[in-house]
Amino acid sequence: MALELYLDLHSQPCRSVYIFAKLAGIPFEYKAVDLSAGEHFGEEFGKISVVRKVPVLKDGAFVLTESTAILQYLVAKYSTPDHWYPADLQKRARVDEYLSWQHTNMRTHGSKVFWFRGVLPAVTGVPVPKEKMDSAVEDLNMSFKLFEEKFLQDRPFIVGEKISLADLVAIVEMMQPVGTGLDVFEGRPALSAWRDRVKKEIGTELFEEAHKTILNAASLQQTFENKGLPEFLKIRIQKMFN
Amino acid sequence: MVLEIYLDLFSQPCRSVYIFAKKNGVPFEYKSVSLLAGEQYGEEFGKINVLRKAPAIRDGDFCLAESVAIMTYLAEKYKTPDHWFPADLQKRAQVNEYLSWQHSAMRPHGSKIFWLKLMIPRVMGTEVPKEKMDAALEDLDGTLKLFEEKFLQDRPFIVGDQISLADLVAIVEIMQPVGAGLDVFETRPKLSAWRDRVRDAIGAELFDEAHQGILSSQESAKSMDSSKLQHFKARILKKFL
């Protein structure tokens, strides 16, 4: 039975898993989950994962959630090239350090700006109050500052000369606010240069394919406006950001 | 030069690193950082960790932040017993799964209760509005429910028969709201039984020693000089209120 990956490419952690699996030539069955339709709250998906999030990996009877755990699992199982998750003690620790920090920093703040700019106005019908928006953007800016100051510095990639899981997880999160028209790379030349290097390592075609969904900002609005978001989802969303 | 571990045991991730290092006989120098006094913002500490958080380690000229990264580094470097971070592919994945999930679940929801019940009244001089407290309690409740339903189930420990980093990271986070006076174990027999097993596996003495500070927070909060805590104010307003 083939490996199954439950994905929705609107989701940053789904993109890192998708890109990695494709890049590493890992054979898998793409199982689409439609988040905007609330599919993750349905009965079927609940049998796959009670946490009701994506991505999910299903390898025979073994089910695994959490993108960073999935990526680490795939690296170990398919013996992918060392640079993704180096065996070297200190280099691996640096990858782990980033993968840990990013949960409540780049991921949280990038997501929040995405929701505030791209989703909430479509769901509630009104823009997010200016001070909330400013506060969210301020937090995101701080994450970028720390990223450049600590994690990247003057290295080509986070851990050194080669791309690793850290760079992959970083880039997909940074692309989220970009999807709403906020160019986070503008005015950040070092970050832009890093983005270009990462994109090159991944391959432009795969990178763009993975990000096609999120970068289609206009259709994003349509998705949330026209799809008739289920009421329970609207309530959840509103609660999340109050 | 001996390994330096920068710690403040009021902090959950500091406790997991401390317990792990002590339990496994990792030789280290305890470097105290007072988060209450804002020492993490000082110049010296900035050289250790520019993220200005604890725990952090300095191993020769190698500095590392983030408790999860620190513990897996120590596990590998000091070749700690396999059960902490199993070599088995699926077991390791399950440990990693918990360590990842908890960042946005157990950790923030447990922390929030501690801040809302204890720290904020002390710093701001007022109680937190009931609806905010209720919402926070609801979130923690949901997280504990999911913990029992998915991560623990009917197993002795998260990954099976033995304690791992997952249980260690879980227990220190769950103890935080307990320190603020919310006994999360009281109505949860399964969770209590797991807590007893974890405390036993760690060693009651070490567990209690690590948690002494946090468990006497309600007392020490009374004598906290709120004028010295004002550096928390901006962050509190932004994050919680």
Short mmCIF file of N, CA, C and O in Angstrom, two decimals, chain A residues 90-143:
data_model
loop_
_atom_site.label_atom_id
_atom_site.label_comp_id
_atom_site.label_asym_id
_atom_site.label_seq_id
_atom_site.Cartn_x
_atom_site.Cartn_y
_atom_site.Cartn_z
N GLN A 90 26.07 19.02 15.77
CA GLN A 90 25.79 20.45 15.90
C GLN A 90 24.91 20.96 14.77
O GLN A 90 24.02 21.78 14.99
N LYS A 91 25.13 20.46 13.56
CA LYS A 91 24.33 20.91 12.42
C LYS A 91 22.88 20.47 12.61
O LYS A 91 21.94 21.23 12.38
N ARG A 92 22.69 19.24 13.05
CA ARG A 92 21.34 18.74 13.29
C ARG A 92 20.66 19.56 14.38
O ARG A 92 19.48 19.90 14.27
N ALA A 93 21.43 19.90 15.41
CA ALA A 93 20.87 20.71 16.50
C ALA A 93 20.40 22.06 15.97
O ALA A 93 19.37 22.59 16.40
N ARG A 94 21.13 22.62 15.03
CA ARG A 94 20.74 23.91 14.44
C ARG A 94 19.44 23.78 13.67
O ARG A 94 18.60 24.67 13.69
N VAL A 95 19.26 22.67 12.95
CA VAL A 95 18.00 22.45 12.24
C VAL A 95 16.88 22.33 13.27
O VAL A 95 15.85 22.99 13.16
N ASP A 96 17.10 21.52 14.29
CA ASP A 96 16.08 21.31 15.33
C ASP A 96 15.74 22.62 16.04
O ASP A 96 14.60 22.87 16.39
N GLU A 97 16.76 23.43 16.25
CA GLU A 97 16.55 24.71 16.93
C GLU A 97 15.59 25.58 16.11
O GLU A 97 14.65 26.16 16.65
N TYR A 98 15.81 25.62 14.80
CA TYR A 98 14.91 26.41 13.96
C TYR A 98 13.49 25.81 13.92
O TYR A 98 12.51 26.51 14.08
N LEU A 99 13.44 24.49 13.71
CA LEU A 99 12.14 23.82 13.62
C LEU A 99 11.32 24.04 14.90
O LEU A 99 10.10 24.11 14.85
N SER A 100 12.00 24.16 16.03
CA SER A 100 11.31 24.40 17.30
C SER A 100 10.85 25.86 17.40
O SER A 100 9.67 26.13 17.63
N TRP A 101 11.77 26.78 17.20
CA TRP A 101 11.48 28.22 17.35
C TRP A 101 10.36 28.68 16.44
O TRP A 101 9.50 29.47 16.82
N GLN A 102 10.35 28.17 15.23
CA GLN A 102 9.45 28.68 14.21
C GLN A 102 7.96 28.47 14.53
O GLN A 102 7.13 29.26 14.08
N HIS A 103 7.63 27.46 15.30
CA HIS A 103 6.23 27.16 15.63
C HIS A 103 5.50 28.38 16.15
O HIS A 103 4.38 28.67 15.74
N THR A 104 6.13 29.07 17.12
CA THR A 104 5.45 30.18 17.79
C THR A 104 6.01 31.52 17.37
O THR A 104 5.73 32.53 18.01
N ASN A 105 6.75 31.53 16.29
CA ASN A 105 7.29 32.79 15.80
C ASN A 105 6.93 32.99 14.33
O ASN A 105 5.84 33.49 14.03
N MET A 106 7.78 32.54 13.41
CA MET A 106 7.48 32.76 12.00
C MET A 106 6.11 32.20 11.61
O MET A 106 5.32 32.87 10.93
N ARG A 107 5.81 30.96 12.10
CA ARG A 107 4.54 30.33 11.72
C ARG A 107 3.34 31.09 12.26
O ARG A 107 2.41 31.43 11.54
N THR A 108 3.37 31.36 13.55
CA THR A 108 2.26 32.06 14.20
C THR A 108 2.02 33.43 13.57
O THR A 108 0.88 33.76 13.22
N HIS A 109 3.07 34.21 13.43
CA HIS A 109 2.89 35.59 12.98
C HIS A 109 2.59 35.67 11.49
O HIS A 109 1.78 36.49 11.06
N GLY A 110 3.23 34.80 10.69
CA GLY A 110 2.94 34.75 9.25
C GLY A 110 1.50 34.34 9.01
O GLY A 110 0.79 34.93 8.20
N SER A 111 1.05 33.34 9.75
CA SER A 111 -0.32 32.86 9.65
C SER A 111 -1.30 33.95 10.01
O SER A 111 -2.30 34.17 9.33
N LYS A 112 -1.01 34.62 11.11
CA LYS A 112 -1.92 35.65 11.61
C LYS A 112 -2.12 36.75 10.59
O LYS A 112 -3.25 37.17 10.31
N VAL A 113 -1.02 37.21 9.99
CA VAL A 113 -1.12 38.26 8.98
C VAL A 113 -1.92 37.75 7.79
O VAL A 113 -2.75 38.48 7.23
N PHE A 114 -1.72 36.50 7.42
CA PHE A 114 -2.48 35.89 6.33
C PHE A 114 -3.98 35.90 6.65
O PHE A 114 -4.81 36.28 5.82
N TRP A 115 -4.35 35.48 7.85
CA TRP A 115 -5.74 35.43 8.27
C TRP A 115 -6.34 36.84 8.33
O TRP A 115 -7.46 37.06 7.88
N PHE A 116 -5.58 37.77 8.88
CA PHE A 116 -6.09 39.13 9.03
C PHE A 116 -6.30 39.82 7.68
O PHE A 116 -7.24 40.56 7.50
N ARG A 117 -5.39 39.59 6.75
CA ARG A 117 -5.48 40.24 5.45
C ARG A 117 -6.36 39.47 4.47
O ARG A 117 -7.10 40.07 3.70
N GLY A 118 -6.24 38.15 4.52
CA GLY A 118 -6.85 37.37 3.45
C GLY A 118 -8.13 36.62 3.78
O GLY A 118 -8.91 36.30 2.90
N VAL A 119 -8.34 36.32 5.07
CA VAL A 119 -9.47 35.46 5.40
C VAL A 119 -10.56 36.16 6.21
O VAL A 119 -11.73 36.16 5.84
N LEU A 120 -10.18 36.75 7.32
CA LEU A 120 -11.17 37.36 8.21
C LEU A 120 -12.09 38.39 7.54
O LEU A 120 -13.31 38.35 7.75
N PRO A 121 -11.52 39.29 6.72
CA PRO A 121 -12.41 40.26 6.07
C PRO A 121 -13.45 39.58 5.19
O PRO A 121 -14.61 40.01 5.14
N ALA A 122 -13.06 38.49 4.53
CA ALA A 122 -14.01 37.76 3.67
C ALA A 122 -15.06 37.06 4.51
O ALA A 122 -16.23 36.97 4.14
N VAL A 123 -14.68 36.58 5.67
CA VAL A 123 -15.60 35.84 6.53
C VAL A 123 -16.52 36.77 7.31
O VAL A 123 -17.71 36.53 7.44
N THR A 124 -15.95 37.85 7.85
CA THR A 124 -16.75 38.75 8.70
C THR A 124 -17.39 39.89 7.92
O THR A 124 -18.30 40.54 8.40
N GLY A 125 -16.83 40.15 6.73
CA GLY A 125 -17.37 41.25 5.93
C GLY A 125 -16.77 42.60 6.25
O GLY A 125 -17.07 43.59 5.59
N VAL A 126 -15.92 42.64 7.28
CA VAL A 126 -15.27 43.92 7.63
C VAL A 126 -13.76 43.72 7.80
O VAL A 126 -13.33 42.62 8.16
N PRO A 127 -12.99 44.79 7.53
CA PRO A 127 -11.55 44.66 7.73
C PRO A 127 -11.21 44.53 9.22
O PRO A 127 -12.00 44.94 10.07
N VAL A 128 -10.06 43.95 9.50
CA VAL A 128 -9.59 43.80 10.88
C VAL A 128 -9.19 45.20 11.40
O VAL A 128 -8.59 45.98 10.66
N PRO A 129 -9.53 45.53 12.64
CA PRO A 129 -9.17 46.85 13.19
C PRO A 129 -7.68 47.15 13.03
O PRO A 129 -6.84 46.26 13.21
N LYS A 130 -7.38 48.40 12.69
CA LYS A 130 -6.02 48.82 12.38
C LYS A 130 -5.01 48.44 13.45
O LYS A 130 -3.93 47.96 13.14
N GLU A 131 -5.36 48.63 14.73
CA GLU A 131 -4.35 48.35 15.75
C GLU A 131 -4.04 46.86 15.86
O GLU A 131 -2.90 46.48 16.14
N LYS A 132 -5.04 46.03 15.60
CA LYS A 132 -4.79 44.59 15.61
C LYS A 132 -3.87 44.22 14.45
O LYS A 132 -2.94 43.43 14.59
N MET A 133 -4.17 44.81 13.28
CA MET A 133 -3.36 44.53 12.09
C MET A 133 -1.92 45.01 12.29
O MET A 133 -0.98 44.28 12.02
N ASP A 134 -1.79 46.22 12.80
CA ASP A 134 -0.45 46.78 13.02
C ASP A 134 0.35 45.92 13.99
O ASP A 134 1.53 45.68 13.80
N SER A 135 -0.31 45.48 15.03
CA SER A 135 0.33 44.64 16.04
C SER A 135 0.81 43.32 15.43
O SER A 135 1.92 42.86 15.70
N ALA A 136 -0.03 42.74 14.58
CA ALA A 136 0.33 41.47 13.93
C ALA A 136 1.53 41.66 12.99
O ALA A 136 2.44 40.82 12.96
N VAL A 137 1.51 42.75 12.24
CA VAL A 137 2.62 43.02 11.31
C VAL A 137 3.91 43.30 12.08
O VAL A 137 4.99 42.87 11.68
N GLU A 138 3.77 43.98 13.20
CA GLU A 138 4.93 44.27 14.05
C GLU A 138 5.58 42.96 14.53
O GLU A 138 6.80 42.81 14.50
N ASP A 139 4.75 42.04 14.97
CA ASP A 139 5.25 40.74 15.43
C ASP A 139 5.95 39.99 14.30
O ASP A 139 6.99 39.36 14.50
N LEU A 140 5.34 40.04 13.11
CA LEU A 140 5.94 39.37 11.96
C LEU A 140 7.31 39.98 11.63
O LEU A 140 8.27 39.27 11.36
N ASN A 141 7.36 41.31 11.69
CA ASN A 141 8.63 41.99 11.41
C ASN A 141 9.71 41.57 12.40
O ASN A 141 10.88 41.40 12.03
N MET A 142 9.32 41.39 13.64
CA MET A 142 10.27 40.95 14.67
C MET A 142 10.79 39.55 14.35
O MET A 142 11.98 39.26 14.49
N SER A 143 9.89 38.68 13.88
CA SER A 143 10.30 37.32 13.50
C SER A 143 11.32 37.37 12.37
O SER A 143 12.31 36.64 12.38
#
